[in-house]
Coordinates of C-alpha atoms in Angstrom, one line a residue:
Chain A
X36 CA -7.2 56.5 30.1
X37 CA -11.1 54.9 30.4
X38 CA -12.0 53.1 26.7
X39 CA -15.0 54.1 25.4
X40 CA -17.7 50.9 25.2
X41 CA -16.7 50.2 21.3
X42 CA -12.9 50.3 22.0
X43 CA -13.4 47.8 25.3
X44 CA -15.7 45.7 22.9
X45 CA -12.8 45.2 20.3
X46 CA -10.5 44.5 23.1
X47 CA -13.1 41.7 24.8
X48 CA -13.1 40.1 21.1
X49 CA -9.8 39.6 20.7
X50 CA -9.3 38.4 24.2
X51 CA -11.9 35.7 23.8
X52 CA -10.6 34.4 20.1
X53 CA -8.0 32.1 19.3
X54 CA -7.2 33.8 15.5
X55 CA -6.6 37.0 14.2
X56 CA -9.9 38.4 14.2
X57 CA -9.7 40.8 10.6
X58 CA -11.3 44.4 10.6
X59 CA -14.5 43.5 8.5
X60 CA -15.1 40.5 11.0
X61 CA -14.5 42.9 14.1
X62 CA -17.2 45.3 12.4
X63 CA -19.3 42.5 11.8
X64 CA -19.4 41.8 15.6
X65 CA -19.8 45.1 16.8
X66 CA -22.1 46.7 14.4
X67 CA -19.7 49.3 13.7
X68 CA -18.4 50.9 10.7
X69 CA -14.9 50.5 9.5
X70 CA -13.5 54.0 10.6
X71 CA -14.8 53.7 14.0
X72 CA -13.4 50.0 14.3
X73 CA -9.7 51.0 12.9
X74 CA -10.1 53.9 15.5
X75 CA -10.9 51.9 18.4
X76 CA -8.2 49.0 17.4
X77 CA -5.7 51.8 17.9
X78 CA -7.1 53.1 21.2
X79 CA -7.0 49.6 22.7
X80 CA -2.9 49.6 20.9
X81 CA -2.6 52.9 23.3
X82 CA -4.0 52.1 26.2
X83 CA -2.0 48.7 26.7
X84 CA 1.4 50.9 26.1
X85 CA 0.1 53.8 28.0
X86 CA -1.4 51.6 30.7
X87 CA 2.0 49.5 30.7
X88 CA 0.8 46.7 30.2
X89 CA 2.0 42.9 28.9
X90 CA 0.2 42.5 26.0
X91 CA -0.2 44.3 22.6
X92 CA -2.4 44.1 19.4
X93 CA -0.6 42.2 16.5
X94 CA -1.3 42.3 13.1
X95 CA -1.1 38.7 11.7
X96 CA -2.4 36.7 9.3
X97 CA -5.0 39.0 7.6
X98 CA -6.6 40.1 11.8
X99 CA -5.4 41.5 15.0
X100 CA -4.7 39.4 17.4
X101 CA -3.4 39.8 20.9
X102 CA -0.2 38.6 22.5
X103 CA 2.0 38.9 25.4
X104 CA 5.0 41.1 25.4
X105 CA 7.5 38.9 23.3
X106 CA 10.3 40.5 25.6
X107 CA 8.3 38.4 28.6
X108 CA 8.7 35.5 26.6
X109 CA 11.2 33.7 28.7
X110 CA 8.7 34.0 31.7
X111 CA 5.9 33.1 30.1
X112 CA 7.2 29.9 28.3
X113 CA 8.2 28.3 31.1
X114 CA 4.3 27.9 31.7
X115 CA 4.2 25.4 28.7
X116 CA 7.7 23.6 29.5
X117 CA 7.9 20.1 28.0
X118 CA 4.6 20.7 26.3
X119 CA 5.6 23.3 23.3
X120 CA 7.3 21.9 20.1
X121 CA 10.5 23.1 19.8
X122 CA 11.8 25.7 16.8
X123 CA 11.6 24.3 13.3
X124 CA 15.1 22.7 12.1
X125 CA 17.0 24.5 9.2
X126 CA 15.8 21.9 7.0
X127 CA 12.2 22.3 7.8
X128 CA 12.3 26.4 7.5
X129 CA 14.1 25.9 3.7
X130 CA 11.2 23.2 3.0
X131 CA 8.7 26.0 4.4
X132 CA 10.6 28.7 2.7
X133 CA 10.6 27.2 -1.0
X134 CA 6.5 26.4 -0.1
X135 CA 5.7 30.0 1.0
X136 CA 7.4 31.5 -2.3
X137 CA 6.1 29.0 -5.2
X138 CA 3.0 27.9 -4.1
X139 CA 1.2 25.8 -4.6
X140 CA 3.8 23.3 -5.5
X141 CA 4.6 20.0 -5.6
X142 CA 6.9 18.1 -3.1
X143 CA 9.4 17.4 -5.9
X144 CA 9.8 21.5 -6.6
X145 CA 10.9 21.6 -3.6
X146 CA 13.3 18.5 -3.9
X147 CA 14.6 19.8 -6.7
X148 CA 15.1 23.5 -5.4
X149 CA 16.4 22.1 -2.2
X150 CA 18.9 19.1 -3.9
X151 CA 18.0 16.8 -0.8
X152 CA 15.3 15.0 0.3
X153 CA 12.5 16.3 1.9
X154 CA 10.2 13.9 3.0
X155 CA 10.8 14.3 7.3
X156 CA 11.1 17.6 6.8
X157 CA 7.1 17.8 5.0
X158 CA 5.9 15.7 7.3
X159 CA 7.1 17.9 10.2
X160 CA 5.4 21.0 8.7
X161 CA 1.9 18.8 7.9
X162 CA 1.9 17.7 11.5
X163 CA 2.8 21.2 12.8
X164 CA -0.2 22.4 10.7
X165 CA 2.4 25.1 8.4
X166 CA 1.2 23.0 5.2
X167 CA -1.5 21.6 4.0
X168 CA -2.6 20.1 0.6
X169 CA -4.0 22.5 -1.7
X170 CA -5.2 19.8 -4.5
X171 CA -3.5 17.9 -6.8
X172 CA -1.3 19.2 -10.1
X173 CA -3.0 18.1 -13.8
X174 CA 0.0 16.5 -14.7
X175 CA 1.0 12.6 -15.1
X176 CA 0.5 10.8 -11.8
X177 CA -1.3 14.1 -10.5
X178 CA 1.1 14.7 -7.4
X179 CA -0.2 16.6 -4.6
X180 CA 0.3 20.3 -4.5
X181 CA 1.1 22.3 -1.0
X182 CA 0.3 25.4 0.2
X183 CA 1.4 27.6 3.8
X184 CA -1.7 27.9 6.0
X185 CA -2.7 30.6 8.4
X186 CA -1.2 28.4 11.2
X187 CA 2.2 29.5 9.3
X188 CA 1.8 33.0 9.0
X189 CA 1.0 33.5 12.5
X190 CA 3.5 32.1 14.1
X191 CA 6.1 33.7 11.8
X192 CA 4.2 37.2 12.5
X193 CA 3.3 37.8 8.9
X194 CA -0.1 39.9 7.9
X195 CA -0.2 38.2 4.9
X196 CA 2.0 36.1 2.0
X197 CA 2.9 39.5 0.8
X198 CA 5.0 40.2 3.7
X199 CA 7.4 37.4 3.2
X200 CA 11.0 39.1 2.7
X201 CA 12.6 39.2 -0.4
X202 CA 9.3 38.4 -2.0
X203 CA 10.7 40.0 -5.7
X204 CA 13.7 39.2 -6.0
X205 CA 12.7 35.4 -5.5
X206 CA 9.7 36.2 -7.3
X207 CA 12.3 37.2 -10.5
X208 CA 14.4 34.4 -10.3
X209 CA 11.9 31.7 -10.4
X210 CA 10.3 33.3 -13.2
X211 CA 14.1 33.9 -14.9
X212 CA 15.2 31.7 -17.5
X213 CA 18.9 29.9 -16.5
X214 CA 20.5 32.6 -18.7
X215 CA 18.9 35.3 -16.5
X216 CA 19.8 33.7 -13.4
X217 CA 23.3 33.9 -14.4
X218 CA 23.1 37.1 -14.7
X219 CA 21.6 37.5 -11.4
X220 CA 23.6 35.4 -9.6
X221 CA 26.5 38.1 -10.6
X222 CA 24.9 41.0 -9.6
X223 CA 23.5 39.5 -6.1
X224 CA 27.1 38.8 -5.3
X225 CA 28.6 41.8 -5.9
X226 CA 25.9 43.3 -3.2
X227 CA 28.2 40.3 -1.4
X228 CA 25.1 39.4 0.9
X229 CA 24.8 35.8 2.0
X230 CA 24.8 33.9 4.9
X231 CA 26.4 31.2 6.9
Chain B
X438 CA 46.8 1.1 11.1
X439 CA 45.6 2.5 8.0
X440 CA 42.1 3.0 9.2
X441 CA 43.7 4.4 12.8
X442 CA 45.4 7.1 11.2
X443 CA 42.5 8.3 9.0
X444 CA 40.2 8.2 11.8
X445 CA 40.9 12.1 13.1
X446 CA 40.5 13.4 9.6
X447 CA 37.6 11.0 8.6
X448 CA 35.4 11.9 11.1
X449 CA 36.3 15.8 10.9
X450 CA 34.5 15.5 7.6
X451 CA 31.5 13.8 9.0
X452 CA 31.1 16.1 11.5
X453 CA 31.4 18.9 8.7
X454 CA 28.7 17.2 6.2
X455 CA 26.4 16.5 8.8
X456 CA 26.6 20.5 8.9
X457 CA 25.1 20.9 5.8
X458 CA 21.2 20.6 4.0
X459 CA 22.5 18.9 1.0
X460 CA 25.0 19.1 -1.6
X461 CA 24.0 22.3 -3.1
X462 CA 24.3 24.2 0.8
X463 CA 28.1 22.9 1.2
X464 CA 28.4 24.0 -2.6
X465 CA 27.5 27.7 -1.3
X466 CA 29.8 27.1 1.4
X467 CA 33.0 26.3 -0.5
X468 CA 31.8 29.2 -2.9
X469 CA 31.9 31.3 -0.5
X470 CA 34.8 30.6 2.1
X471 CA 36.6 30.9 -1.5
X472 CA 35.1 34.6 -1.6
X473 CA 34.1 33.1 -5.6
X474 CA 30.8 34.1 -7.1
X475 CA 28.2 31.5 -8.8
X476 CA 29.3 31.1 -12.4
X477 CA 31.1 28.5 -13.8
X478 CA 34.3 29.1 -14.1
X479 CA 34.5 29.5 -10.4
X480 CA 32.0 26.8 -9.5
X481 CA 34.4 24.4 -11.8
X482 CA 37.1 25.6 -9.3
X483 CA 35.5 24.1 -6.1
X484 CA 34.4 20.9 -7.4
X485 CA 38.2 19.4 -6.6
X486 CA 37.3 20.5 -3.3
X487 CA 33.7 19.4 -3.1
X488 CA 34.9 15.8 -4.4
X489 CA 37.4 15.4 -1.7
X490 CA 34.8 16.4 0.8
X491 CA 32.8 13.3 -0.8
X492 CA 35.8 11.0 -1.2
X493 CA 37.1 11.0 2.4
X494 CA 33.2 10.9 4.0
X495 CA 32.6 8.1 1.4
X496 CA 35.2 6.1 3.0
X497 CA 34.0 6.6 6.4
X498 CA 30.8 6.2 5.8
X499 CA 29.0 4.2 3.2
X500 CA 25.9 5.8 4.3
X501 CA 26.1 9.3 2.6
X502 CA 23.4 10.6 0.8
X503 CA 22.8 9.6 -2.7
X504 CA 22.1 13.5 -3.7
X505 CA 26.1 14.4 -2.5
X506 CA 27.2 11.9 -5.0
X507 CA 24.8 12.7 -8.0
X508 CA 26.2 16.5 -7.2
X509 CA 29.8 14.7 -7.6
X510 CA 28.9 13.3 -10.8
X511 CA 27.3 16.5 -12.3
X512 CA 30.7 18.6 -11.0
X513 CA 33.0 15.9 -12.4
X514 CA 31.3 15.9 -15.8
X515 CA 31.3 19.9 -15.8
X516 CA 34.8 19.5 -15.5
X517 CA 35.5 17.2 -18.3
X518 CA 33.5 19.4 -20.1
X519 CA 35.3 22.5 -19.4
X520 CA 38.9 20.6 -20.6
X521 CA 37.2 19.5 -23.6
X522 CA 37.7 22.0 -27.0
X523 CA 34.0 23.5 -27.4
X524 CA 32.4 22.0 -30.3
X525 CA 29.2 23.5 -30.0
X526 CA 27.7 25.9 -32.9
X527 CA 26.1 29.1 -31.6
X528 CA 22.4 27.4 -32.8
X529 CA 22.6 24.2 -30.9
X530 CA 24.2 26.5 -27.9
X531 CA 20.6 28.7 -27.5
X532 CA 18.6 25.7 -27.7
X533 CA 20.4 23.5 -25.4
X534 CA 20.8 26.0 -22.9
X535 CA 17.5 24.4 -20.3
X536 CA 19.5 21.4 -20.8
X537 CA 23.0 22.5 -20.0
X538 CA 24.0 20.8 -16.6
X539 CA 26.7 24.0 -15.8
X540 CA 23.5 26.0 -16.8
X541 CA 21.0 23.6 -14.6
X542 CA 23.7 24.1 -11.7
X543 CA 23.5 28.2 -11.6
X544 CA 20.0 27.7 -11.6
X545 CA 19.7 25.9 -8.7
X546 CA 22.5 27.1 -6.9
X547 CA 21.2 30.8 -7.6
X548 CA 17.8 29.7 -6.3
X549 CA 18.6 27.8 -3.3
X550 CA 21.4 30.5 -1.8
X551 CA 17.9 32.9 -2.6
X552 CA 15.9 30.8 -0.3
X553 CA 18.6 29.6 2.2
X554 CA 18.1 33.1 2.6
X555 CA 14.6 33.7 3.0
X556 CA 15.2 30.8 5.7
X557 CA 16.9 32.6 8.1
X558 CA 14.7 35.9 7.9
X559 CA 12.2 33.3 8.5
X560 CA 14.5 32.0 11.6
X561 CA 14.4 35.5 12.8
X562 CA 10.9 36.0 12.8
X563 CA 10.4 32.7 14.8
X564 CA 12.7 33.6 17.2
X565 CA 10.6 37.1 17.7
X566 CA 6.8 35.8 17.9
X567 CA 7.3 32.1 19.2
X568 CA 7.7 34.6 22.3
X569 CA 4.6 36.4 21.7
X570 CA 1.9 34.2 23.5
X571 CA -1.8 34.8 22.4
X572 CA -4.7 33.6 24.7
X573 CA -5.6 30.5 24.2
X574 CA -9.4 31.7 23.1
X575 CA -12.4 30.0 22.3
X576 CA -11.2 26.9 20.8
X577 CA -9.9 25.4 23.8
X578 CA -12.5 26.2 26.1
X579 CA -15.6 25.0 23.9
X580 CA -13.7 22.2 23.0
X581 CA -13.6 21.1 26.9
X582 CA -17.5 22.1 27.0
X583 CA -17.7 19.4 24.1
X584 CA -15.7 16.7 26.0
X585 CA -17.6 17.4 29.2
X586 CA -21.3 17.2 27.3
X587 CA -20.1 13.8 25.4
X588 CA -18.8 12.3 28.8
X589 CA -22.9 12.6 29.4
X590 CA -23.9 15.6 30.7
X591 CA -27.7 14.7 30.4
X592 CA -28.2 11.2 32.3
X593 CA -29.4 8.6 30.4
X594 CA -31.8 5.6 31.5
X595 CA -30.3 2.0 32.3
X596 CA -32.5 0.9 29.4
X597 CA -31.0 2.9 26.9
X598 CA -27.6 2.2 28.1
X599 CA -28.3 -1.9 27.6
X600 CA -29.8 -0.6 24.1
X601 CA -26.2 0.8 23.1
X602 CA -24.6 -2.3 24.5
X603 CA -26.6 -4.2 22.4
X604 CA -26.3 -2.5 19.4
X605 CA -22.6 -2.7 19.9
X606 CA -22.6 -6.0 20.1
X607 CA -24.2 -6.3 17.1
X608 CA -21.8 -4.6 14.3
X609 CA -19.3 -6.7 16.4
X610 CA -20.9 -9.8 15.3
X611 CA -18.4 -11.8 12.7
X612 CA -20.2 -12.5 9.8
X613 CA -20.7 -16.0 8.4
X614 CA -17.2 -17.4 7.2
X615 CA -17.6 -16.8 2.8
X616 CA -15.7 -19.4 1.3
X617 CA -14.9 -19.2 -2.3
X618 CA -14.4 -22.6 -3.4
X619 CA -12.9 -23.2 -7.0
X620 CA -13.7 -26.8 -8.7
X621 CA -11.0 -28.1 -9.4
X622 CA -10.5 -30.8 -12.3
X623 CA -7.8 -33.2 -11.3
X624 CA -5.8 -35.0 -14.1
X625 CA -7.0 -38.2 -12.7
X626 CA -9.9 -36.8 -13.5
X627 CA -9.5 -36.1 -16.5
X628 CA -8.0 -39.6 -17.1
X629 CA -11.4 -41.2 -16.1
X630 CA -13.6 -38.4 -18.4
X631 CA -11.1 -39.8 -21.5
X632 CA -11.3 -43.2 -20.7
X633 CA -15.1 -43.2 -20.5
X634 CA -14.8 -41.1 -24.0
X635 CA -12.8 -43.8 -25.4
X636 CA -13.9 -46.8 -24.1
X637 CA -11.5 -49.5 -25.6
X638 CA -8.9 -50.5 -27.9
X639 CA -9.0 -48.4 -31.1
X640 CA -11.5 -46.1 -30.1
X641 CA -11.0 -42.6 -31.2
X642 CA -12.8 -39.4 -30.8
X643 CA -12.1 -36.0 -31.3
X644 CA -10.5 -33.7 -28.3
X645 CA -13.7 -31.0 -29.2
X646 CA -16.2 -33.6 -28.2
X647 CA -14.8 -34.8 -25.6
X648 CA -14.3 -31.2 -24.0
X649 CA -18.1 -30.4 -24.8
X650 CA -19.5 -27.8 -25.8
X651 CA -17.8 -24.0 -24.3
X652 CA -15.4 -25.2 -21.9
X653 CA -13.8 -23.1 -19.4
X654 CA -10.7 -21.8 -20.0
X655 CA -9.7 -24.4 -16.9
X656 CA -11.3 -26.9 -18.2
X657 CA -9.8 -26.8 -21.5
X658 CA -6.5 -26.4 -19.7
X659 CA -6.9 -29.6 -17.6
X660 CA -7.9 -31.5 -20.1
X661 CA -4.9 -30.4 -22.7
X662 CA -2.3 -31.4 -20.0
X663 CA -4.3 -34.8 -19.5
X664 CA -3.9 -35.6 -23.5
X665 CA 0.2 -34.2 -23.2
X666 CA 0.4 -36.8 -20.2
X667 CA -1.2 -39.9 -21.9
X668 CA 0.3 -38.9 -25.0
X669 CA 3.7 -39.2 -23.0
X670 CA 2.7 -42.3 -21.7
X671 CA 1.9 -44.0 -24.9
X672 CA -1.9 -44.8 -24.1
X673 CA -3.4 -42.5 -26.5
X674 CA -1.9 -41.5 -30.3
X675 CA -3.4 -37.9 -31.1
X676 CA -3.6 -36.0 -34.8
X677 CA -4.0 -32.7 -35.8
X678 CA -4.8 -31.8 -39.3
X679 CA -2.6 -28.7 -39.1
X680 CA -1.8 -25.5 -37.4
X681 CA -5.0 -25.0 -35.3
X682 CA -7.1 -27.9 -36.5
X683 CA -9.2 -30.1 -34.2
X684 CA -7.5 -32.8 -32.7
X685 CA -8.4 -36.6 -32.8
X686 CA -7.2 -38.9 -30.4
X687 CA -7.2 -42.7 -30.0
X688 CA -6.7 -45.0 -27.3
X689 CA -3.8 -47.5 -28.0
X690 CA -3.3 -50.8 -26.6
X691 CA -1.2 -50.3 -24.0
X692 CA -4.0 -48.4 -21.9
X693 CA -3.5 -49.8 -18.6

């Protein structure tokens, strides 16, 4: 299968940029309209699988982006050995979990939500570029507030916050009252879901 | 022999706690190897449990987090509570209910299993696109363009290279030393300023005057421990009229 010029243009974009590159951006570069960019996006998306090859188009963080095959991931990241931070800690995914679902928040939300301490675990995700300060909360002593970046949705393959699983029913039971949550609590464990 | 035999046990626990984000995750644990559910009847019934998970680590280790023994504390009072007769009155009960720790408890416990949760979707979805390598793009490669133009791609003179030495030279220049020096009235001092003020036997003036006009507040203060030391000494007898009135002093005879 040959691409047509505006199809190999898309494909030259998002091999030359280092973020999701989103649809209005991608018409922006080409001078094409939005049909014809969607269109060619998906022609690229066949001709990769068609062609066999490695890579594919991913949908993150608001763009499309392309990656490697994550089944050749084993290969690949033996390229980067001893130079890629390793995977976040269970304390560090709760920390970035209770961020994603109530931002922006402050540190001690998430301290209380949590019941630990979670000062190593912030500073991990600040570093790593998953959080970042999204201004300060009106209140007493105006503590910092904290918000998931783009960083964070990429590298957990989200298109956007709205993506995040179980967005509602975490949604409901921070908005719930304690009463409510009792309630809740009951009818989430008769579905008798939980991990460990 | 005491501490030999609860060694095996002991460090079982530690092992096990170490396991666990906090005191609300091994909470959801005992809730759940238990098969209960989150309310508080059954939460009441693993806190025996919980609190010999604490007892046994606490006497292993001092170090334990503060947050497993504030949990402690909350399921022991929750337990009181629940042997106690009720003595609450159905108005006080809706408007205490933000308040009430069993209440507080569900909350959080309800909240955190939510997000434990939403933790290990998150897990999976790192383990899927941590594998998914995009290229590197732009970023990198301008940013080496940038390194490589600031190492000096254009060649500059000698001259202008001696300019920038100088100029660094300059900010590094320490600047004059500033001292701050503070007078300082010494007692003795003082001593000689009175004496001059009173010049002989019988003399007196008043404290005011010899001060003079808007003293600083150090000033004043040197010169009030002056008249407490000659007063102690006996070589000045001082007056007030009352409470706040100016004070007269006189030089006595045994000024030495």
């Amino acid at each position: 299968m040959t691409l047509d010029r505006l199809a190999r243009e898309v494909e030259a974009l998002l091999m030359a940029s280092d973020r999701p590159l989103s649809i209005e951006r991608l018409c922006e570069l080409t001078g094409a309209g939005l049909e014809a960019v969607e269109q060619a996006v998906s022609r690229v998306e066949d001709a990769l699988v068609s062609g066999g090859h490695a890579m594919e188009i991913a949908y993150l963080a608001g763009g499309y982006r392309l990656v490697t095959e994550p089944a050749l991931g084993t290969v690949v990241s033996r390229l980067f050995e001893g130079r890629r931070p390793g995977k976040l800690t269970r304390a560090a995914l709760e920390t970035l979990a209770v961020v994603a679902y109530s931002q922006p928040c402050t540190r001690a939300h998430v301290e209380a939500v949590r019941g630990v301490n979670c000062d190593s675990a912030m500073k991990t995700l600040l570093e790593r570029d998953f959080l970042a300060i999204s201004g300060r909360m009106e209140t007493p002593g105006r503590p910092l507030l904290y918000g998931t970046t783009h960083a964070f949705l990429e590298y957990f393959g989200l298109a956007r916050l709205e993506h995040l699983p179980r967005l509602d029913e975490i949604g409901n039971l921070l908005a719930l009252g304690a009463d409510d949550l009792e309630k809740a609590a009951l009818d989430l464990s008769k579905d008798g879901e939980d991990d460990h | 022999m005491r501490t030999e035999a609860a060694t095996p046990e002991s460090t079982a626990c530690r092992v096990t706690l170490s396991d666990f984000e906090g005191p609300l995750d091994l909470l959801l644990f005992l809730i759940r190897r238990d098969e209960l559910d989150i309310t508080l009847i059954q939460v009441s019934e693993v806190a025996g449990q919980y609190l010999a998970y604490i007892r046994s680590a606490v006497e292993l280790d001092i170090d334990i987090a503060g947050e497993y023994l504030v949990m402690a504390a909350t399921l022991t009072r929750l337990k009181s509570r629940s042997l106690l007769p009720s003595q609450r009155n159905h108005d006080q009960d809706q408007s205490d209910d933000s308040l009430d720790p069993g209440k507080v408890l569900l909350r959080q416990l309800t909240l955190y299993r939510a997000f434990r949760e939403a933790a290990a979707e998150l897990r999976d979805s790192e383990e899927t696109w941590r594998d998914a390598f995009p290229p590197p793009g732009e970023r990198g490669r301008f940013q080496d363009a940038l390194r490589e133009a600031e190492r000096g791609g254009e060649s500059g003179s000698i001259l202008e290279l001696l300019e920038a030495l100088e100029s660094l030279a300059r900010r590094d220049e320490p600047g004059l030393p500033h001292l701050v020096q503070r007078p300082v009235l010494s007692i003795s001092e003082c001593i000689d300023r009175i004496s001059l003020a009173l010049p002989e036997r019988g003399s007196s003036g008043s404290f005011a005057g010899i001060l003079g006009e808007t003293p600083t507040r150090q000033r004043l203060v040197s010169f009030f421990v002056t008249l407490l030391e000659l007063v102690r000494r006996g070589w000045v007898a001082s007056r007030q009229e009352g409470p706040f009135g100016g004070i007269t002093l006189e030089r006595t005879g045994r000024w030495a």
